[in-house]
Amino acid sequence: MPPQFGTSGLRGLVTDLTPALVTDYVRAFAATCPVGTGLFVAHDLRQSSPALAAVVAQAGQAAGLAVMRCGPVPTPALALAAMQAGAAAVMVTGSHIPADRNGLKFYTPTGEITKNQEAAILTGLGAARTDLSGPQPQIMDVGPAYSARYIAAFGSGLSGLRLGLYAHSAVGRDLMADLLTALGAEVVILGRSADFIPVDTEAVDPDTKARLAGWARDHAIAAILSTDGDGDRPLMTDESGQIIPGDIMGQITACFVGAQHVVTPVSSNSGAEDLGFAQVRRTRIGSPHVIAGMQALGGDVVGYEANGGFLLGFDAQGPQGQLPALMTRDAMLPMLAVLAASKGAPVSRLIAAQPARFTAADRLQQVPTDASIALVAALTDDPQDRATFVTALGLVERSVDLTDGLRITGTDGRIVHLRPSGNAPELRLYVEAATPAIAASTLQTGLALLRDMVDGLVR
């Protein structure tokens, strides 16, 4: 499959992300989107990222831009620095996908690119080259400003907490350790790796779940914190090592910052509707759709995704000081908000107090995109095929939502949501139920059914 361009930017196999292709995308971005004062460039820790970042910087310079090289830093740290400087940005990262793949995320001076800007970039590909030769790239450390934002808002609010930091190969692991220490916590480093580990915060594998539970037991810690590869999606556990779903973190954080309006995709659990917000707007999956919804609502608005990435759309107040808006997915705020909202009590107690809606998600990997699309289309268009599927899950269909993929609600309140990935050969399945055990069992049964159906299509 050639590199795909969509809601998470450009993604594809490293072997397909050639200098010519990357240069073409950067040139098209510079020609069709606002770039302000220049271009900030950073990258994650996968092996291919530094070389790709060098290509991006060279392409930006050749497009006449003032380029700032920011090295390996989290995506939200890069976006924050670029927006404060009135500049555009490109993050070289494949986020949670395997190390043989990589990608580019594009930001204008106001934040993540919109769907209209995605279309403009695609239209601008292949244009004739005109080398303008901008100034020599400069180097800037953007990490301190990102940390300072949270130190100002939270002060020493983590004093007395012993926290685990699952470092793996997350680009912000050292920055996170320093930040948590500055906020008063004692930090225990866990699972640091020299090799890139793809961590999907929506679909944590069983071995990692077991390691997290073991670490929590062995180190007597209040919580374990981590992120995906580029630091815009959180991974957090309670004191027992039980993973806290990203949408649960999102609704807690929305309450913590005093949001009036919430925007979240249809894949997030439905608990937000029970928490007293003035308005909860549901969108398609992907941060550009969430951002569009936030811009339409305005005011004290926040957005979050089922993967935990949180967007703050207004200047909020933290426990110790102001927390300025940041209109891009961020991993640190939801984790810090959960810890602060727990007020020294076990994190599990705060989670248990949330509306009793629980999600589970996973995906079938190495499924050709055309097969995923065909399967979802068949279940959507053929009521008999869909009835066979839902009956095998023990469901009785009550309603169907086609906002993004196929989302089926049963009469018992369970929800199953099928969606082909837009940037990887994967078929995703999201489940919502009244208990974690029911959600988990429905997910496993659903994945097995879908695997059989996919195998039948690709034979």
XYZ file of C-alpha atoms in Angstrom:
459
model
C 0.000 0.000 0.000
C 1.457 3.440 -0.908
C 1.690 6.111 1.826
C -1.723 7.351 2.944
C -2.623 10.946 3.801
C -5.502 11.543 6.192
C -6.547 12.417 9.738
C -3.150 11.538 11.240
C -1.098 13.129 8.470
C 1.029 11.163 6.022
C 1.848 7.557 6.939
C 3.441 4.647 5.165
C 6.295 2.180 5.009
C 9.684 3.784 5.565
C 10.842 2.360 2.242
C 8.033 4.260 0.510
C 8.680 7.567 2.304
C 11.377 8.539 -0.174
C 13.127 11.933 -0.045
C 11.313 12.911 -3.238
C 7.883 12.059 -1.816
C 8.526 13.736 1.550
C 9.897 16.828 -0.197
C 6.817 16.983 -2.423
C 4.485 16.937 0.597
C 6.460 19.606 2.463
C 6.543 21.835 -0.616
C 2.811 21.367 -1.160
C 2.161 22.197 2.499
C 4.288 25.351 2.300
C 2.589 26.438 -0.931
C -1.036 25.824 0.060
C -1.271 26.382 3.840
C -0.435 29.273 6.178
C 3.142 28.925 7.472
C 3.586 32.215 9.317
C 7.104 32.986 10.467
C 8.664 29.693 9.400
C 8.745 25.958 9.984
C 9.506 24.068 13.199
C 10.608 20.433 12.711
C 10.869 17.624 15.290
C 10.800 13.825 15.355
C 10.153 10.759 17.502
C 12.668 8.044 18.496
C 12.133 5.459 15.776
C 15.288 4.713 13.811
C 14.132 6.260 10.556
C 12.917 9.555 12.027
C 16.121 11.685 12.235
C 16.904 11.177 8.540
C 13.319 11.961 7.535
C 13.385 15.091 9.718
C 16.535 16.210 7.872
C 14.684 15.810 4.559
C 11.760 17.861 5.908
C 14.114 20.615 7.068
C 15.906 20.708 3.722
C 12.606 20.860 1.853
C 11.374 23.669 4.087
C 14.574 25.645 3.534
C 14.338 25.087 -0.230
C 10.772 26.447 -0.059
C 12.189 29.660 1.386
C 11.159 29.062 4.998
C 13.090 29.884 8.153
C 13.511 26.393 9.638
C 13.891 25.630 13.344
C 15.218 22.138 14.154
C 13.779 20.956 17.495
C 15.145 17.415 17.692
C 13.324 14.569 19.478
C 10.403 16.075 21.441
C 6.703 15.278 21.970
C 4.318 16.470 19.283
C 2.387 18.808 21.632
C 5.658 20.439 22.744
C 6.533 21.115 19.108
C 3.041 22.415 18.329
C 3.025 24.689 21.398
C 6.377 26.257 20.491
C 5.439 26.730 16.853
C 2.094 28.323 17.685
C 3.728 30.670 20.196
C 6.193 31.725 17.483
C 3.467 32.104 14.875
C 5.089 29.355 12.796
C 4.062 26.160 11.064
C 5.413 22.762 12.109
C 6.031 19.240 10.847
C 6.403 16.322 13.254
C 8.094 13.217 11.892
C 6.358 10.320 13.609
C 4.381 7.195 12.966
C 2.817 7.525 16.424
C 1.875 3.985 17.527
C 2.412 2.089 14.267
C 5.345 -0.363 13.896
C 8.927 0.769 13.376
C 8.988 -0.194 9.703
C 6.490 2.637 9.137
C 6.643 6.363 9.738
C 4.854 9.565 8.876
C 4.500 13.354 8.952
C 2.055 15.465 10.953
C 1.439 19.007 9.677
C 0.580 22.103 11.723
C -0.243 25.655 10.684
C 0.437 28.544 13.117
C -3.028 27.971 14.617
C -2.684 24.219 15.142
C -3.383 20.949 13.352
C -4.320 21.186 9.686
C -7.996 21.059 8.801
C -9.718 18.712 6.374
C -9.821 21.527 3.800
C -6.082 22.038 4.213
C -5.496 18.308 3.752
C -7.305 18.582 0.423
C -5.249 21.634 -0.550
C -1.987 19.804 0.154
C -3.065 16.887 -2.022
C -3.966 19.306 -4.804
C -0.548 20.945 -4.521
C 1.453 17.731 -4.950
C 3.587 17.488 -8.066
C 3.921 21.223 -8.655
C 7.023 22.487 -10.442
C 9.960 23.040 -8.106
C 11.171 26.555 -7.361
C 14.099 26.625 -4.948
C 13.983 29.801 -2.857
C 16.808 28.909 -0.465
C 15.761 30.124 2.955
C 18.222 30.837 5.784
C 20.269 28.068 7.375
C 18.192 26.056 9.863
C 18.515 26.974 13.528
C 18.270 24.730 16.607
C 15.794 25.249 19.452
C 14.965 23.266 22.595
C 11.179 23.464 22.919
C 10.832 21.086 25.874
C 11.300 23.608 28.713
C 8.392 25.801 27.610
C 6.106 22.771 27.422
C 7.049 21.718 30.956
C 6.810 25.282 32.284
C 3.175 25.438 31.170
C 2.315 22.588 33.550
C 4.569 23.683 36.389
C 2.824 27.064 36.385
C -0.620 25.439 36.419
C -0.019 22.553 38.863
C 2.816 23.833 41.092
C 3.943 21.125 43.515
C 0.600 19.335 43.292
C 2.131 15.859 42.966
C 4.092 16.078 46.215
C 4.099 12.787 48.114
C 3.070 10.681 45.112
C 5.214 7.757 43.969
C 4.606 7.322 40.253
C 5.783 4.808 37.705
C 6.897 6.065 34.296
C 6.689 3.427 31.571
C 9.436 4.949 29.455
C 9.588 2.369 26.599
C 10.595 4.371 23.489
C 8.310 7.373 24.009
C 9.999 10.500 22.705
C 9.030 12.512 25.801
C 10.183 9.981 28.407
C 13.034 12.086 29.824
C 10.995 15.277 29.645
C 8.158 13.551 31.499
C 10.478 12.267 34.216
C 11.867 15.748 34.820
C 8.410 17.340 34.754
C 6.865 14.870 37.205
C 9.826 15.374 39.537
C 9.469 19.156 39.286
C 5.795 18.770 40.237
C 6.857 16.989 43.431
C 6.496 13.306 42.557
C 8.940 10.474 43.157
C 9.419 8.813 39.770
C 10.246 5.150 39.148
C 11.474 4.508 35.593
C 10.056 1.302 34.082
C 10.654 -0.575 30.827
C 13.008 1.841 29.107
C 13.968 0.487 25.683
C 16.670 1.284 23.154
C 14.477 -0.217 20.426
C 11.270 1.387 19.214
C 8.133 -0.159 20.736
C 4.804 0.672 19.055
C 2.383 1.477 21.894
C -1.243 1.918 20.858
C -3.080 3.501 23.783
C -6.424 2.227 22.442
C -5.278 -1.358 22.003
C -2.689 -2.279 24.630
C -1.472 -5.838 24.117
C -1.950 -8.486 26.850
C 1.786 -8.773 27.618
C 2.036 -5.032 28.268
C -1.070 -5.118 30.446
C 0.505 -7.897 32.513
C 3.769 -5.950 32.846
C 1.915 -2.838 34.006
C 0.021 -4.813 36.650
C 3.249 -6.470 37.805
C 5.079 -3.157 38.081
C 2.226 -1.630 40.077
C 2.326 -4.559 42.479
C 6.117 -4.666 42.815
C 6.773 -0.932 43.217
C 3.810 0.228 45.366
C 3.026 3.190 43.146
C -0.021 5.457 42.924
C -0.239 5.240 39.120
C 1.819 4.433 36.040
C 2.092 7.090 33.339
C 3.202 6.765 29.736
C 2.357 7.911 26.202
C 2.392 6.646 22.661
C 5.524 7.148 20.556
C 5.136 10.882 19.927
C 3.549 11.940 23.207
C 0.104 13.135 22.157
C -1.875 10.176 23.543
C -1.718 9.162 27.220
C -1.396 5.696 28.698
C -2.196 5.619 32.422
C -3.042 3.030 35.057
C -4.472 3.209 38.546
C -2.621 1.968 41.618
C -3.281 -1.674 40.706
C -1.916 -1.341 37.181
C -5.397 -1.353 35.612
C -5.406 0.776 32.456
C -7.663 3.846 32.545
C -9.464 4.233 29.196
C -8.627 7.410 27.316
C -12.203 8.622 27.125
C -12.594 8.222 30.903
C -9.509 10.411 31.347
C -11.035 12.844 28.859
C -14.312 13.300 30.707
C -12.525 13.655 34.056
C -10.230 16.297 32.567
C -13.146 18.160 30.994
C -14.765 18.422 34.431
C -11.443 19.314 36.080
C -10.795 22.324 33.819
C -14.394 23.549 34.073
C -15.405 23.017 30.456
C -18.943 23.881 29.427
C -18.866 22.216 26.018
C -17.316 18.873 25.034
C -16.532 17.541 21.569
C -15.599 13.887 21.198
C -15.919 11.228 18.487
C -18.605 8.570 18.362
C -15.987 6.023 19.474
C -15.764 7.570 22.962
C -17.996 6.146 25.686
C -21.358 7.816 26.266
C -20.690 8.814 29.880
C -20.029 12.458 29.023
C -23.731 12.961 28.361
C -24.414 12.165 32.049
C -21.952 14.668 33.530
C -23.871 17.935 33.203
C -22.006 19.659 30.380
C -24.017 22.291 28.526
C -23.420 20.447 25.269
C -21.725 17.254 24.121
C -21.107 17.086 20.377
C -20.188 13.784 18.683
C -18.012 13.721 15.555
C -16.267 11.382 13.195
C -13.011 9.875 14.459
C -9.881 12.002 14.058
C -8.629 15.202 15.632
C -9.456 17.391 12.586
C -13.134 16.512 13.074
C -12.902 17.194 16.812
C -11.196 20.541 16.176
C -13.860 21.541 13.649
C -16.525 20.756 16.241
C -14.704 22.775 18.884
C -14.380 25.769 16.573
C -18.084 25.602 15.761
C -19.067 25.635 19.453
C -16.520 28.117 20.813
C -16.510 29.288 24.419
C -15.201 27.084 27.220
C -14.825 24.059 24.975
C -12.589 21.004 25.101
C -12.147 17.983 22.898
C -10.876 14.490 23.526
C -10.617 11.192 21.715
C -11.014 7.584 22.825
C -7.230 7.273 22.602
C -6.922 9.894 25.359
C -5.528 12.788 23.312
C -6.946 15.979 24.874
C -7.456 19.411 23.306
C -7.952 22.489 25.499
C -9.868 25.174 23.634
C -9.835 27.952 26.233
C -7.584 29.433 28.912
C -8.419 27.343 31.959
C -7.354 27.594 35.573
C -5.128 24.932 37.112
C -4.715 24.302 40.839
C -1.870 26.833 41.095
C -2.155 29.053 38.023
C -3.487 29.581 34.538
C -3.398 26.798 31.967
C -3.410 28.373 28.489
C -5.328 26.824 25.606
C -3.570 24.254 23.447
C -5.521 23.219 20.349
C -3.689 20.014 19.620
C -3.794 16.534 21.118
C -1.849 16.376 24.353
C -1.022 13.477 26.680
C 0.185 15.264 29.823
C -2.919 17.249 30.766
C -5.315 14.286 31.144
C -2.828 12.329 33.267
C -2.068 15.299 35.529
C -5.772 16.137 35.790
C -6.638 12.599 36.917
C -3.934 12.725 39.590
C -5.011 16.186 40.779
C -8.715 15.303 40.749
C -7.997 12.212 42.887
C -6.867 14.567 45.709
C -4.551 12.007 47.262
C -7.112 9.192 47.277
C -6.582 6.035 45.197
C -7.022 6.780 41.500
C -9.311 3.754 41.200
C -11.832 5.496 43.467
C -12.116 8.419 41.041
C -12.540 6.062 38.100
C -15.234 4.079 39.907
C -17.198 7.300 40.465
C -17.595 7.875 36.713
C -20.795 6.909 34.841
C -20.953 3.139 34.434
C -20.019 2.999 30.769
C -16.888 1.080 29.819
C -15.104 0.755 26.514
C -12.696 -1.734 25.019
C -10.999 -1.486 21.646
C -8.597 -3.459 19.498
C -7.885 -4.057 15.845
C -7.214 -6.771 13.315
C -3.837 -6.004 11.775
C -2.599 -6.699 8.252
C -6.105 -6.503 6.840
C -6.121 -4.966 3.347
C -8.005 -1.671 3.382
C -10.279 -2.738 0.536
C -11.226 -5.867 2.513
C -12.072 -3.788 5.616
C -14.172 -1.390 3.566
C -15.974 -4.237 1.805
C -16.752 -6.021 5.067
C -18.143 -2.923 6.782
C -20.136 -2.044 3.659
C -21.647 -5.535 3.545
C -22.742 -5.377 7.180
C -24.103 -1.868 6.639
C -26.049 -2.607 3.476
C -27.299 -6.132 4.151
C -29.608 -6.385 7.202
C -29.428 -10.187 7.093
C -25.602 -10.238 7.250
C -25.721 -7.695 10.068
C -28.326 -9.724 11.951
C -26.121 -12.805 11.728
C -23.193 -10.823 13.140
C -25.069 -9.194 16.025
C -26.843 -12.436 16.923
C -23.472 -14.170 17.221
C -22.551 -11.425 19.708
C -25.722 -12.042 21.690
C -27.113 -8.646 20.676
C -30.531 -7.517 19.561
C -30.119 -4.456 17.339
C -31.822 -1.279 18.545
C -30.216 1.352 16.293
C -27.430 1.943 13.765
C -25.172 5.018 13.500
C -23.186 5.603 10.296
C -21.333 8.762 11.400
C -17.987 6.987 10.984
C -18.035 3.324 10.059
C -20.802 1.106 11.442
C -21.914 1.627 15.048
C -24.599 -0.756 16.321
C -26.416 -0.219 19.631
C -28.143 -3.225 21.190
C -31.263 -3.303 23.323
C -29.098 -4.235 26.331
C -27.085 -1.006 25.958
C -24.006 -2.623 24.461
C -22.440 -0.868 21.472
C -20.176 -2.382 18.804
C -18.472 -0.065 16.340
C -16.553 -1.254 13.262
C -14.272 1.103 11.368
C -11.575 0.575 8.712
C -8.388 2.449 9.617
C -7.730 5.450 7.410
C -3.940 5.184 7.503
C -2.966 1.558 8.179
C -4.060 -1.916 6.997
C -6.228 -2.455 10.057
C -9.866 -3.040 10.934
C -10.761 -1.489 14.296
C -13.468 -2.637 16.678
C -14.749 -0.491 19.558
C -17.091 -1.856 22.215
C -19.055 -0.148 24.990
C -20.867 -1.938 27.819
C -22.068 -1.546 31.398
C -19.072 -3.380 32.906
C -15.405 -3.834 31.895
C -15.848 -7.623 31.807
C -18.787 -7.474 29.382
C -16.935 -4.989 27.175
C -13.831 -7.203 27.103
C -15.722 -10.408 26.323
C -17.780 -8.730 23.591
C -14.585 -7.341 22.072
C -12.875 -10.733 21.932
C -15.929 -12.447 20.468
C -16.327 -9.670 17.926
C -12.688 -9.800 16.839
C -12.897 -13.573 16.315
C -16.050 -13.197 14.212
C -14.498 -10.423 12.146
C -11.306 -12.412 11.584
C -13.337 -15.276 10.132
C -15.239 -12.847 7.917
C -12.045 -11.157 6.701
C -10.437 -14.512 5.960
C -13.456 -15.398 3.867
C -13.134 -12.183 1.866
C -9.409 -12.436 1.096
C -9.266 -16.132 0.218
